[in-house]
Amino acid sequence: MLQLLEGRHEEAYLQFEEGVYLAKKLNLEYMKIRFLYALGLFEIATIPDGTLSKAESRLLSAERLASKVPFNEILWQIQSQIGRVCELTGRPEAAAEYKEKARVSHDATLESIPSTHSNAYSKVSVDADLDRLLEDKCALLMESQQVQV
């Protein structure tokens, strides 16, 4: 994360890749999913529209792993981003399908949380999606580097 904030995108990318490798080697499924998701978000933020196949591939891998366990709390976020990639690549039907899957996974997550905490989670997960903020920060950093060049 520090590399992203400092504008060292290549180093950040390599560390995300290393995270996937180590998580796979140590059989840490949740961390592997998180790193694949982070790489997908990173690629969405840094790769020009139309060439998002690698980001989509990483997100689909993360979705496949998250749905096996299941990790609904990250699954809905992954599905939402896959829907976004589908929108960016001109596939509105697939986008709608993944957005619906995300809604169902989000609802399943809310049902699994005790009622005393579900309202707070619902508000945060809809109003202040932290992963979206990370993506926006990456995009701003990329734009500021282009302006400086």
PDB file of C-alpha atoms in Angstrom:
ATOM      1  CA  MET A   1       0.000   0.000   0.000  1.00  0.00           C
ATOM      2  CA  LEU A   2       2.816   2.416   0.770  1.00  0.00           C
ATOM      3  CA  GLN A   3       4.170   1.915  -2.731  1.00  0.00           C
ATOM      4  CA  LEU A   4       0.806   2.988  -4.147  1.00  0.00           C
ATOM      5  CA  LEU A   5       0.727   6.106  -2.007  1.00  0.00           C
ATOM      6  CA  GLU A   6       4.284   6.962  -3.034  1.00  0.00           C
ATOM      7  CA  GLY A   7       3.511   6.372  -6.725  1.00  0.00           C
ATOM      8  CA  ARG A   8       5.701   3.268  -7.090  1.00  0.00           C
ATOM      9  CA  HIS A   9       3.106   1.244  -8.963  1.00  0.00           C
ATOM     10  CA  GLU A  10       5.415  -1.398 -10.367  1.00  0.00           C
ATOM     11  CA  GLU A  11       6.709  -2.269  -6.890  1.00  0.00           C
ATOM     12  CA  ALA A  12       3.151  -2.408  -5.547  1.00  0.00           C
ATOM     13  CA  TYR A  13       2.114  -4.721  -8.383  1.00  0.00           C
ATOM     14  CA  LEU A  14       5.060  -7.032  -7.687  1.00  0.00           C
ATOM     15  CA  GLN A  15       4.225  -7.161  -3.989  1.00  0.00           C
ATOM     16  CA  PHE A  16       0.597  -8.037  -4.750  1.00  0.00           C
ATOM     17  CA  GLU A  17       1.866 -10.804  -7.047  1.00  0.00           C
ATOM     18  CA  GLU A  18       4.196 -12.032  -4.311  1.00  0.00           C
ATOM     19  CA  GLY A  19       1.280 -11.986  -1.872  1.00  0.00           C
ATOM     20  CA  VAL A  20      -0.734 -14.257  -4.187  1.00  0.00           C
ATOM     21  CA  TYR A  21       2.243 -16.606  -4.510  1.00  0.00           C
ATOM     22  CA  LEU A  22       2.867 -16.792  -0.751  1.00  0.00           C
ATOM     23  CA  ALA A  23      -0.816 -17.205   0.085  1.00  0.00           C
ATOM     24  CA  LYS A  24      -1.023 -20.043  -2.420  1.00  0.00           C
ATOM     25  CA  LYS A  25       2.139 -21.654  -1.078  1.00  0.00           C
ATOM     26  CA  LEU A  26       0.943 -21.400   2.543  1.00  0.00           C
ATOM     27  CA  ASN A  27      -2.582 -22.494   1.619  1.00  0.00           C
ATOM     28  CA  LEU A  28      -4.159 -19.277   2.928  1.00  0.00           C
ATOM     29  CA  GLU A  29      -7.306 -19.192   0.809  1.00  0.00           C
ATOM     30  CA  TYR A  30      -8.752 -15.960   2.200  1.00  0.00           C
ATOM     31  CA  MET A  31      -5.492 -14.053   1.673  1.00  0.00           C
ATOM     32  CA  LYS A  32      -5.168 -15.440  -1.844  1.00  0.00           C
ATOM     33  CA  ILE A  33      -8.661 -14.152  -2.586  1.00  0.00           C
ATOM     34  CA  ARG A  34      -7.827 -10.732  -1.089  1.00  0.00           C
ATOM     35  CA  PHE A  35      -4.629 -10.424  -3.128  1.00  0.00           C
ATOM     36  CA  LEU A  36      -6.349 -11.512  -6.362  1.00  0.00           C
ATOM     37  CA  TYR A  37      -9.096  -8.988  -5.665  1.00  0.00           C
ATOM     38  CA  ALA A  38      -6.522  -6.257  -4.971  1.00  0.00           C
ATOM     39  CA  LEU A  39      -4.682  -7.086  -8.204  1.00  0.00           C
ATOM     40  CA  GLY A  40      -7.947  -6.950 -10.122  1.00  0.00           C
ATOM     41  CA  LEU A  41      -8.749  -3.519  -8.654  1.00  0.00           C
ATOM     42  CA  PHE A  42      -5.215  -2.338  -9.341  1.00  0.00           C
ATOM     43  CA  GLU A  43      -5.457  -3.424 -12.973  1.00  0.00           C
ATOM     44  CA  ILE A  44      -8.882  -1.799 -13.395  1.00  0.00           C
ATOM     45  CA  ALA A  45      -7.419   1.465 -12.107  1.00  0.00           C
ATOM     46  CA  THR A  46      -4.237   1.363 -14.184  1.00  0.00           C
ATOM     47  CA  ILE A  47      -5.087  -0.413 -17.440  1.00  0.00           C
ATOM     48  CA  PRO A  48      -6.872   1.493 -20.221  1.00  0.00           C
ATOM     49  CA  ASP A  49     -10.490   0.530 -20.918  1.00  0.00           C
ATOM     50  CA  GLY A  50     -10.908  -2.272 -23.413  1.00  0.00           C
ATOM     51  CA  THR A  51      -7.855  -4.212 -22.202  1.00  0.00           C
ATOM     52  CA  LEU A  52      -9.308  -5.411 -18.940  1.00  0.00           C
ATOM     53  CA  SER A  53      -9.137  -9.136 -19.642  1.00  0.00           C
ATOM     54  CA  LYS A  54      -6.346  -9.721 -17.099  1.00  0.00           C
ATOM     55  CA  ALA A  55      -8.255  -7.832 -14.399  1.00  0.00           C
ATOM     56  CA  GLU A  56     -11.386  -9.809 -15.214  1.00  0.00           C
ATOM     57  CA  SER A  57      -9.434 -13.071 -15.106  1.00  0.00           C
ATOM     58  CA  ARG A  58      -8.060 -12.271 -11.644  1.00  0.00           C
ATOM     59  CA  LEU A  59     -11.496 -11.268 -10.375  1.00  0.00           C
ATOM     60  CA  LEU A  60     -13.070 -14.432 -11.792  1.00  0.00           C
ATOM     61  CA  SER A  61     -10.396 -16.525 -10.035  1.00  0.00           C
ATOM     62  CA  ALA A  62     -11.084 -14.681  -6.786  1.00  0.00           C
ATOM     63  CA  GLU A  63     -14.829 -15.225  -7.257  1.00  0.00           C
ATOM     64  CA  ARG A  64     -14.371 -18.936  -7.884  1.00  0.00           C
ATOM     65  CA  LEU A  65     -12.299 -19.326  -4.706  1.00  0.00           C
ATOM     66  CA  ALA A  66     -14.574 -17.119  -2.578  1.00  0.00           C
ATOM     67  CA  SER A  67     -17.707 -18.985  -3.640  1.00  0.00           C
ATOM     68  CA  LYS A  68     -16.191 -22.387  -2.778  1.00  0.00           C
ATOM     69  CA  VAL A  69     -15.608 -21.611   0.890  1.00  0.00           C
ATOM     70  CA  PRO A  70     -17.910 -19.329   0.897  1.00  0.00           C
ATOM     71  CA  PHE A  71     -16.598 -15.922   1.873  1.00  0.00           C
ATOM     72  CA  ASN A  72     -19.726 -13.865   1.197  1.00  0.00           C
ATOM     73  CA  GLU A  73     -18.294 -10.709   2.754  1.00  0.00           C
ATOM     74  CA  ILE A  74     -15.764 -10.405  -0.070  1.00  0.00           C
ATOM     75  CA  LEU A  75     -17.693 -12.368  -2.697  1.00  0.00           C
ATOM     76  CA  TRP A  76     -20.272  -9.624  -3.228  1.00  0.00           C
ATOM     77  CA  GLN A  77     -17.510  -7.048  -3.659  1.00  0.00           C
ATOM     78  CA  ILE A  78     -15.729  -9.201  -6.236  1.00  0.00           C
ATOM     79  CA  GLN A  79     -18.961  -9.831  -8.141  1.00  0.00           C
ATOM     80  CA  SER A  80     -19.725  -6.125  -8.139  1.00  0.00           C
ATOM     81  CA  GLN A  81     -16.305  -5.379  -9.655  1.00  0.00           C
ATOM     82  CA  ILE A  82     -16.732  -8.107 -12.284  1.00  0.00           C
ATOM     83  CA  GLY A  83     -20.016  -6.417 -13.185  1.00  0.00           C
ATOM     84  CA  ARG A  84     -18.148  -3.135 -13.485  1.00  0.00           C
ATOM     85  CA  VAL A  85     -15.561  -4.710 -15.808  1.00  0.00           C
ATOM     86  CA  CYS A  86     -18.400  -6.116 -17.910  1.00  0.00           C
ATOM     87  CA  GLU A  87     -19.899  -2.616 -18.142  1.00  0.00           C
ATOM     88  CA  LEU A  88     -16.541  -1.134 -19.168  1.00  0.00           C
ATOM     89  CA  THR A  89     -16.075  -3.769 -21.867  1.00  0.00           C
ATOM     90  CA  GLY A  90     -19.549  -3.319 -23.333  1.00  0.00           C
ATOM     91  CA  ARG A  91     -21.348  -6.387 -21.983  1.00  0.00           C
ATOM     92  CA  PRO A  92     -24.437  -4.989 -20.230  1.00  0.00           C
ATOM     93  CA  GLU A  93     -26.206  -8.363 -19.869  1.00  0.00           C
ATOM     94  CA  ALA A  94     -23.235  -9.925 -18.079  1.00  0.00           C
ATOM     95  CA  ALA A  95     -22.876  -6.763 -15.985  1.00  0.00           C
ATOM     96  CA  ALA A  96     -26.487  -6.990 -14.853  1.00  0.00           C
ATOM     97  CA  GLU A  97     -26.039 -10.688 -14.034  1.00  0.00           C
ATOM     98  CA  TYR A  98     -22.987 -10.041 -11.853  1.00  0.00           C
ATOM     99  CA  LYS A  99     -24.581  -7.028 -10.155  1.00  0.00           C
ATOM    100  CA  GLU A 100     -27.533  -9.262  -9.239  1.00  0.00           C
ATOM    101  CA  LYS A 101     -25.162 -11.951  -7.929  1.00  0.00           C
ATOM    102  CA  ALA A 102     -23.440  -9.258  -5.860  1.00  0.00           C
ATOM    103  CA  ARG A 103     -26.773  -8.157  -4.398  1.00  0.00           C
ATOM    104  CA  VAL A 104     -27.654 -11.747  -3.443  1.00  0.00           C
ATOM    105  CA  SER A 105     -24.218 -12.301  -1.838  1.00  0.00           C
ATOM    106  CA  HIS A 106     -24.489  -8.972  -0.010  1.00  0.00           C
ATOM    107  CA  ASP A 107     -27.893  -9.974   1.343  1.00  0.00           C
ATOM    108  CA  ALA A 108     -26.490 -13.348   2.448  1.00  0.00           C
ATOM    109  CA  THR A 109     -23.696 -11.513   4.257  1.00  0.00           C
ATOM    110  CA  LEU A 110     -26.200  -9.276   6.032  1.00  0.00           C
ATOM    111  CA  GLU A 111     -28.256 -12.301   7.107  1.00  0.00           C
ATOM    112  CA  SER A 112     -25.186 -13.919   8.664  1.00  0.00           C
ATOM    113  CA  ILE A 113     -24.342 -10.839  10.759  1.00  0.00           C
ATOM    114  CA  PRO A 114     -26.099 -10.385  14.120  1.00  0.00           C
ATOM    115  CA  SER A 115     -28.849  -7.776  13.868  1.00  0.00           C
ATOM    116  CA  THR A 116     -27.044  -5.444  16.256  1.00  0.00           C
ATOM    117  CA  HIS A 117     -24.220  -5.097  13.706  1.00  0.00           C
ATOM    118  CA  SER A 118     -25.954  -5.628  10.365  1.00  0.00           C
ATOM    119  CA  ASN A 119     -27.227  -2.043  10.087  1.00  0.00           C
ATOM    120  CA  ALA A 120     -23.728  -0.645  10.553  1.00  0.00           C
ATOM    121  CA  TYR A 121     -22.275  -3.109   8.017  1.00  0.00           C
ATOM    122  CA  SER A 122     -25.024  -2.322   5.535  1.00  0.00           C
ATOM    123  CA  LYS A 123     -24.357   1.406   5.818  1.00  0.00           C
ATOM    124  CA  VAL A 124     -20.585   1.041   5.411  1.00  0.00           C
ATOM    125  CA  SER A 125     -20.753  -1.514   2.621  1.00  0.00           C
ATOM    126  CA  VAL A 126     -23.078   0.654   0.547  1.00  0.00           C
ATOM    127  CA  ASP A 127     -22.155   4.234   1.458  1.00  0.00           C
ATOM    128  CA  ALA A 128     -18.370   4.010   1.824  1.00  0.00           C
ATOM    129  CA  ASP A 129     -17.036   1.062  -0.122  1.00  0.00           C
ATOM    130  CA  LEU A 130     -13.419   1.040   1.041  1.00  0.00           C
ATOM    131  CA  ASP A 131     -12.200  -0.905  -1.973  1.00  0.00           C
ATOM    132  CA  ARG A 132     -13.724   1.721  -4.281  1.00  0.00           C
ATOM    133  CA  LEU A 133     -11.840   4.392  -2.324  1.00  0.00           C
ATOM    134  CA  LEU A 134      -8.582   2.472  -2.858  1.00  0.00           C
ATOM    135  CA  GLU A 135      -9.291   2.232  -6.566  1.00  0.00           C
ATOM    136  CA  ASP A 136     -10.066   5.960  -6.788  1.00  0.00           C
ATOM    137  CA  LYS A 137      -6.833   6.739  -4.927  1.00  0.00           C
ATOM    138  CA  CYS A 138      -4.853   4.634  -7.428  1.00  0.00           C
ATOM    139  CA  ALA A 139      -6.495   6.454 -10.331  1.00  0.00           C
ATOM    140  CA  LEU A 140      -5.694   9.853  -8.810  1.00  0.00           C
ATOM    141  CA  LEU A 141      -2.072   8.841  -8.292  1.00  0.00           C
ATOM    142  CA  MET A 142      -1.801   7.698 -11.907  1.00  0.00           C
ATOM    143  CA  GLU A 143      -3.289  10.976 -13.148  1.00  0.00           C
ATOM    144  CA  SER A 144      -0.946  13.062 -11.000  1.00  0.00           C
ATOM    145  CA  GLN A 145       2.069  11.172 -12.337  1.00  0.00           C
ATOM    146  CA  GLN A 146       0.947  11.775 -15.920  1.00  0.00           C
ATOM    147  CA  VAL A 147       0.557  15.484 -15.254  1.00  0.00           C
ATOM    148  CA  GLN A 148       4.067  15.695 -13.747  1.00  0.00           C
ATOM    149  CA  VAL A 149       5.686  14.031 -16.805  1.00  0.00           C
TER     150      VAL A 149
END
